[in-house]
mmCIF file of C-alpha atoms in Angstrom:
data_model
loop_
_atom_site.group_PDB
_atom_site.id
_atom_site.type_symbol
_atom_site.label_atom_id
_atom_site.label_comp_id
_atom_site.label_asym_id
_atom_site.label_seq_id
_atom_site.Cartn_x
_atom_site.Cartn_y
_atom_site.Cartn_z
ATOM 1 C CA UNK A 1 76.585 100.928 62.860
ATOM 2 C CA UNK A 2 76.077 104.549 60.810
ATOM 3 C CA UNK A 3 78.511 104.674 57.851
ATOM 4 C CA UNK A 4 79.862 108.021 58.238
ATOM 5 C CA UNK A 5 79.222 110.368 55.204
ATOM 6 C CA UNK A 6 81.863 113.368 54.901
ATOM 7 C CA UNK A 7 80.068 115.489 51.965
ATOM 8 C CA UNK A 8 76.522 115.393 54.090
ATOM 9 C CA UNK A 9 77.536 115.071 57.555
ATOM 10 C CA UNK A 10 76.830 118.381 59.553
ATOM 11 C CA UNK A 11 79.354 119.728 60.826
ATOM 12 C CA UNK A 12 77.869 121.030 64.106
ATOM 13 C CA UNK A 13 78.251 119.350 67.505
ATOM 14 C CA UNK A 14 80.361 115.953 67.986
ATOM 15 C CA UNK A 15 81.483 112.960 65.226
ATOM 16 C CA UNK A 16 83.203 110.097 67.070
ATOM 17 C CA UNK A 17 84.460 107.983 63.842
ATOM 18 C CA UNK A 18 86.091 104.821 64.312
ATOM 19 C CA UNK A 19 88.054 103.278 61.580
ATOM 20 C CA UNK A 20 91.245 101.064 61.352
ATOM 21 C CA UNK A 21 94.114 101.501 58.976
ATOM 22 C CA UNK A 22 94.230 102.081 55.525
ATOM 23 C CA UNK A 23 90.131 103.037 55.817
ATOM 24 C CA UNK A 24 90.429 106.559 54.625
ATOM 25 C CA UNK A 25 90.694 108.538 58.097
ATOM 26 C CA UNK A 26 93.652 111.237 56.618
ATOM 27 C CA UNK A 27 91.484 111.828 53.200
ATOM 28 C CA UNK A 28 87.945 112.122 55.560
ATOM 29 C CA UNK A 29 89.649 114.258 57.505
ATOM 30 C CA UNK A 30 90.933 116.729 54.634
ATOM 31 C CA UNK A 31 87.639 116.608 53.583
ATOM 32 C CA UNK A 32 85.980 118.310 56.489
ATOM 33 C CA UNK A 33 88.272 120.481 56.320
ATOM 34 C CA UNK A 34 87.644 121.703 53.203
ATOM 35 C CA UNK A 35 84.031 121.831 54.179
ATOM 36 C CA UNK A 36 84.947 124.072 56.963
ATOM 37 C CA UNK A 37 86.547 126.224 54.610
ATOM 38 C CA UNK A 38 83.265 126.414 52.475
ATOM 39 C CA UNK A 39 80.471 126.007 54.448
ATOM 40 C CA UNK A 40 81.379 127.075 57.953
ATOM 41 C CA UNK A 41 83.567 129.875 56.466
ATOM 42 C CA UNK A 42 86.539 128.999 58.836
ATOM 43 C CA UNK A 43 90.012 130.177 57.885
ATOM 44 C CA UNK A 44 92.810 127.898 58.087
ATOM 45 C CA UNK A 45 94.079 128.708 61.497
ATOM 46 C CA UNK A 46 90.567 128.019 63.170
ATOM 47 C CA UNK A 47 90.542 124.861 62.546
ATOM 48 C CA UNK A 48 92.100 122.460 64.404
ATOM 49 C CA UNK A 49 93.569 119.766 63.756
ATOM 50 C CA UNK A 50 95.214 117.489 66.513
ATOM 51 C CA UNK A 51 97.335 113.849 65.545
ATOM 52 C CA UNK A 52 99.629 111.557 67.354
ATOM 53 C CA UNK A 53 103.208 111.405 65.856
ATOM 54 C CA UNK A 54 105.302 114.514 63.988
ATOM 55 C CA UNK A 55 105.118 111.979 60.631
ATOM 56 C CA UNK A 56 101.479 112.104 60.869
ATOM 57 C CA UNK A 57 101.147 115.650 61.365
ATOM 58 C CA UNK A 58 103.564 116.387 58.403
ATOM 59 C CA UNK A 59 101.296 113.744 56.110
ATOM 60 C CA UNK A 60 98.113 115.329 57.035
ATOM 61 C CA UNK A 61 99.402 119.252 56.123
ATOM 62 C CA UNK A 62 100.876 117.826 52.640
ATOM 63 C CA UNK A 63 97.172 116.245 52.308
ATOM 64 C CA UNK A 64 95.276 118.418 53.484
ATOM 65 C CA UNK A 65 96.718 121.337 51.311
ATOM 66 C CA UNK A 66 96.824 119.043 48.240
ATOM 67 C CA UNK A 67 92.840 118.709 48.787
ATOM 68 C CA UNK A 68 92.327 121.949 48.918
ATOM 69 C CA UNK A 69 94.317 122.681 45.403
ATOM 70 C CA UNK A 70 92.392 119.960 43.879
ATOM 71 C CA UNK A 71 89.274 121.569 44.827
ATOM 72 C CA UNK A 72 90.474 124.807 43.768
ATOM 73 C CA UNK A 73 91.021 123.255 40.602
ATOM 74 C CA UNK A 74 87.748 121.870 40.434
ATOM 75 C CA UNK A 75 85.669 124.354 40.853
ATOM 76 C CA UNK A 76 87.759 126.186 38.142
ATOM 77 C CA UNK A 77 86.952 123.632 35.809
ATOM 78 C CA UNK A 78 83.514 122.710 37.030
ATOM 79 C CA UNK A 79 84.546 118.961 38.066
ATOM 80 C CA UNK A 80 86.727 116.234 39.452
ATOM 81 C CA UNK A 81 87.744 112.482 39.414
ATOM 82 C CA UNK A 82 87.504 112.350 43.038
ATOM 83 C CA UNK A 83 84.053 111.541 44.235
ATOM 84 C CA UNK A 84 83.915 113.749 46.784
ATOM 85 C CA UNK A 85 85.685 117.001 45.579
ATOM 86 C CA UNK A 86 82.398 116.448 42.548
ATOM 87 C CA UNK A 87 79.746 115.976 44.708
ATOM 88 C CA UNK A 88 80.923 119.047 46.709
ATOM 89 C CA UNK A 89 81.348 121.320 43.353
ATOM 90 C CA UNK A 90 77.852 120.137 42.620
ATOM 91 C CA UNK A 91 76.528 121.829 45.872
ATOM 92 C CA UNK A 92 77.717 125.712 45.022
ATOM 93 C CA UNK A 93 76.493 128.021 42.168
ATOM 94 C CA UNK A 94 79.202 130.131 42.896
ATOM 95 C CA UNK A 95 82.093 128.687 41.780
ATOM 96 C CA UNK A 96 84.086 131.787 42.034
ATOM 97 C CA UNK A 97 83.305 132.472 45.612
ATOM 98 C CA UNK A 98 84.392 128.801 46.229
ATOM 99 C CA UNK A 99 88.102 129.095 44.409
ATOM 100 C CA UNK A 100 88.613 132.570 46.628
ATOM 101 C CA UNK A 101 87.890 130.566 50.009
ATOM 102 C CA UNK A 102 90.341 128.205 49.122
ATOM 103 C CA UNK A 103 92.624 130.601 47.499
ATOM 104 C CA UNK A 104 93.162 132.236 51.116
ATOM 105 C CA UNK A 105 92.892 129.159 53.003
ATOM 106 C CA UNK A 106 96.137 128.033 50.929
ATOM 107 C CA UNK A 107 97.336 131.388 51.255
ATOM 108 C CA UNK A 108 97.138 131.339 55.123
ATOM 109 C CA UNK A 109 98.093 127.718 54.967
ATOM 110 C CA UNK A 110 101.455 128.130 56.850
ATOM 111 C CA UNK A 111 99.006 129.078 60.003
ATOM 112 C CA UNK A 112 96.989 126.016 60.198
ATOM 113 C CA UNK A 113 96.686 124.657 63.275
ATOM 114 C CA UNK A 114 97.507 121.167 62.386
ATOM 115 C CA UNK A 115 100.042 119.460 65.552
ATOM 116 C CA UNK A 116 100.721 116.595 67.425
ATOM 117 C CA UNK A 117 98.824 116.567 70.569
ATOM 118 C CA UNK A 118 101.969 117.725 72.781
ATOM 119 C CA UNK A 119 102.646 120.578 70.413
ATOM 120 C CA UNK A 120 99.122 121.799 70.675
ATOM 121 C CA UNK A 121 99.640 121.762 74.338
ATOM 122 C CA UNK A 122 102.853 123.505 73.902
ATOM 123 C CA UNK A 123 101.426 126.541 71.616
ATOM 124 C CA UNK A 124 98.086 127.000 74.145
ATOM 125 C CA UNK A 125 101.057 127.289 77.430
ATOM 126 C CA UNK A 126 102.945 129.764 75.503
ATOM 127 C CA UNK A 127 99.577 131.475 74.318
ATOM 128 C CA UNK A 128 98.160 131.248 77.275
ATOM 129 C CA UNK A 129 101.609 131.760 79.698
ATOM 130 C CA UNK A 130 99.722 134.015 82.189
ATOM 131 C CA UNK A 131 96.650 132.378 82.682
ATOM 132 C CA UNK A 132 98.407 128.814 83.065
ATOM 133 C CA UNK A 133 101.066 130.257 85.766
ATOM 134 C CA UNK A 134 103.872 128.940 82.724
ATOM 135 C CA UNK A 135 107.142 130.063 81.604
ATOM 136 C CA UNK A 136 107.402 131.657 78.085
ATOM 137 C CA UNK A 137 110.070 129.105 77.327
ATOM 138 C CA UNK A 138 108.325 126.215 78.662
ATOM 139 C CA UNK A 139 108.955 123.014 77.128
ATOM 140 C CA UNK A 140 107.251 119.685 76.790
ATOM 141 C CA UNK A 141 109.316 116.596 76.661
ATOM 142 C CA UNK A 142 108.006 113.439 74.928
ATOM 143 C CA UNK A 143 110.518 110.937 76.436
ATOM 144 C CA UNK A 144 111.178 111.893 79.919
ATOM 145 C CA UNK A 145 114.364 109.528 79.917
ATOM 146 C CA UNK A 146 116.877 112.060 79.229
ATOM 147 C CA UNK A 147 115.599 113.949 82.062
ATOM 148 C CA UNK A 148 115.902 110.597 84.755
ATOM 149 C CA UNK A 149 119.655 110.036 83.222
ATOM 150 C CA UNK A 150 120.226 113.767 84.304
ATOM 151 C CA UNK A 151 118.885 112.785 87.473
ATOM 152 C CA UNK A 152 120.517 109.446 88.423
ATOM 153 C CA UNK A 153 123.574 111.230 87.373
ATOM 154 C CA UNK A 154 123.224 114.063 89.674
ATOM 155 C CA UNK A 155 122.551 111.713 92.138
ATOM 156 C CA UNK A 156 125.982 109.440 91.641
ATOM 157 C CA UNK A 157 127.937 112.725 91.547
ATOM 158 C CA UNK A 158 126.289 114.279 94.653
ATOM 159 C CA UNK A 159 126.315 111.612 96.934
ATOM 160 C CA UNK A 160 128.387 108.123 95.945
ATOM 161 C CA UNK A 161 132.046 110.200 94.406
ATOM 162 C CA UNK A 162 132.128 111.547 97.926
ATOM 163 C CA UNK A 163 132.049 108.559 99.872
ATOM 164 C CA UNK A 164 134.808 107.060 101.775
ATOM 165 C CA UNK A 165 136.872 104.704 99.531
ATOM 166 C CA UNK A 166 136.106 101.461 100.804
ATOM 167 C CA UNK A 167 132.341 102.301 101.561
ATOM 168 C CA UNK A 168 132.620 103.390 97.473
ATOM 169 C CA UNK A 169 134.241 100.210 96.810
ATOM 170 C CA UNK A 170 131.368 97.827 98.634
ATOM 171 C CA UNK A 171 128.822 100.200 96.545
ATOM 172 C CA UNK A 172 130.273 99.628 93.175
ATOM 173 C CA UNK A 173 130.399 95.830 94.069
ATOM 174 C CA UNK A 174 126.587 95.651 95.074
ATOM 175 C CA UNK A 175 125.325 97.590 92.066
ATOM 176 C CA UNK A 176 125.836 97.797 88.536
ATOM 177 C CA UNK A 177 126.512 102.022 88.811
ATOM 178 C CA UNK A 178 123.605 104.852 87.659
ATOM 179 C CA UNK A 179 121.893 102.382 85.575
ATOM 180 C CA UNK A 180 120.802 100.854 88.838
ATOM 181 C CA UNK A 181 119.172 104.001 90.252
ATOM 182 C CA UNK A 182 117.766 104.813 86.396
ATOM 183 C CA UNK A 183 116.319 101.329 86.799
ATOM 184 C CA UNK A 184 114.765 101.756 90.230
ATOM 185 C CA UNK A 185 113.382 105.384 88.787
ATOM 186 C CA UNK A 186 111.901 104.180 85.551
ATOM 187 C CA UNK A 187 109.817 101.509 87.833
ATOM 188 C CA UNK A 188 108.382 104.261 90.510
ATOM 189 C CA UNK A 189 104.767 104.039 89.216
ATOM 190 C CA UNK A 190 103.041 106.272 92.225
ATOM 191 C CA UNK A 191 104.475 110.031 93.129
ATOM 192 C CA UNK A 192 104.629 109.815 96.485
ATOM 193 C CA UNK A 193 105.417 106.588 97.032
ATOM 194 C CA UNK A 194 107.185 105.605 100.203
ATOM 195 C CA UNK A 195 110.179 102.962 101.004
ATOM 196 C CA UNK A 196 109.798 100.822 103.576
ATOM 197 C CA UNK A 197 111.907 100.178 105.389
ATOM 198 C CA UNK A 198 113.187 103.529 105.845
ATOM 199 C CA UNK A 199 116.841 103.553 106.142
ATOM 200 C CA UNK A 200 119.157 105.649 108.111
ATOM 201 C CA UNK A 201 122.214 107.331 107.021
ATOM 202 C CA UNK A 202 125.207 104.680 108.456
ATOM 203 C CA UNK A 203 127.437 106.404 110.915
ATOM 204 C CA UNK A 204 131.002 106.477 109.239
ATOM 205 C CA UNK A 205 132.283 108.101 112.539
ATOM 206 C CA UNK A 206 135.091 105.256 113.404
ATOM 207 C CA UNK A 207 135.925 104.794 109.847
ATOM 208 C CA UNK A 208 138.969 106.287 110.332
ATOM 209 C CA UNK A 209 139.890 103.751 113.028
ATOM 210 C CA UNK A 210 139.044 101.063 111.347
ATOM 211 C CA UNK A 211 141.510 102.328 108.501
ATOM 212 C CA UNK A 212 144.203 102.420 110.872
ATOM 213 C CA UNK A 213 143.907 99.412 112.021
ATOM 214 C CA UNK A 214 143.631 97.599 108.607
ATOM 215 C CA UNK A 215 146.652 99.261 107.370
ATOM 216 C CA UNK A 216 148.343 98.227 110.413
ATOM 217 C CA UNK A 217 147.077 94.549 109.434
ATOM 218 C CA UNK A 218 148.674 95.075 105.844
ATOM 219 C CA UNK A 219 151.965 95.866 107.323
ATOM 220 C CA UNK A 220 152.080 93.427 109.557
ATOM 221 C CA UNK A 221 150.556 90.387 108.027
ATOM 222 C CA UNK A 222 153.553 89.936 104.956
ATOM 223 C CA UNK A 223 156.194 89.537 108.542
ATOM 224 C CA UNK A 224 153.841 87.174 110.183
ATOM 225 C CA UNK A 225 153.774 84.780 107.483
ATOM 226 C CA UNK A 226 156.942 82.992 107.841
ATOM 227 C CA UNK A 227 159.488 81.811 105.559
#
């Protein structure tokens, strides 16, 4: 195993760093990019930065721009507690062209490109809305369950208010109501997958008749029962 070293890593070509928590991954990653700032001469919205959750994304902008004022400071002063802010002040004569990088790169800050992994796909569709065939207003949902409520919902108002009563009331006794379907939805794992058997729409033709008849039956049966 390599220990990874952020102040003499290069920068070029592909790092795959693998660390648990609490191991320093937000400060190493500040840290390269500050270095992109200095040495690659990047400005703040060419780098990219990609995390998992909004809470990480907002704690890697506050630390990210906190490193770079602390090497700002630095270089004004010539030197730092923090080992690696010194050992990078110790690399440049020029600690005046140093402070200006960093100067703009806080200026500019407010166009990093620091996101959670769905809102970086969300800015490239809306950058990128011809090329990807996408709608300007296109957007990504985290938690599709709102969207199979709206579904299962549509699907009870569509096609179960408008059955007959008593085919209505044998549905409501078999299932629990939308939840069922929502249930049902939430476990389709494939996209086209089929249901066998496949079931055929019951003919409600003598429905009618059969009402008839049991109303007759209602009417009839209190008479029949005797005194």
């Amino acid at each position: 195993m390599k220990v990874f070293d952020p102040i003499h890593t290069l920068l070029k070509g592909t790092n795959l760093i693998e660390a648990s928590a609490g191991t320093g991954k937000t400060y190493t990653i500040a840290g390269i990019f500050l270095r992109l700032i200095l040495e690659e001469r990047l400005t703040a919205d060419q780098i990219l930065v990609v995390t998992f959750t909004k809470a990480a994304t907002e704690e890697l902008k506050e630390r990210i721009r906190n490193k770079l004022l602390m090497a700002k400071s630095a270089f004004l002063k010539g030197g730092s507690h923090d080992g690696f802010i010194e050992a990078l002040v110790k690399k440049y004569d020029h600690p005046a062209w140093a402070v200006q990088r960093i100067q703009d790169a806080v200026v500019d800050f407010d166009d990093a490109a620091i996101f959670t992994i769905h809102g970086f796909c969300q800015r490239v569709l809306h950058e990128n809305a011809f090329e990807t065939q996408s709608l300007f207003d296109t957007e990504l949902v985290t938690d599709p369950m709102g969207l199979s409520r709206e579904i299962v919902d549509d699907f009870w108002r569509t096609h179960v208010y408008s059955l007959p009563a008593q085919v209505l009331n044998f549905f409501l006794k078999k299932i629990s109501g939308p939840d069922y379907f929502l249930k049902l939805l939430t476990q389709k794992s494939a996209a086209d997958i089929r249901i066998i058997p496949e079931l055929e729409a019951p003919d409600l033709a003598t429905l009618g008749d059969f009402e008839k008849i049991f109303n007759r039956l209602k009417d009839y049966w209190p008479l029949s029962r005797g005194p």
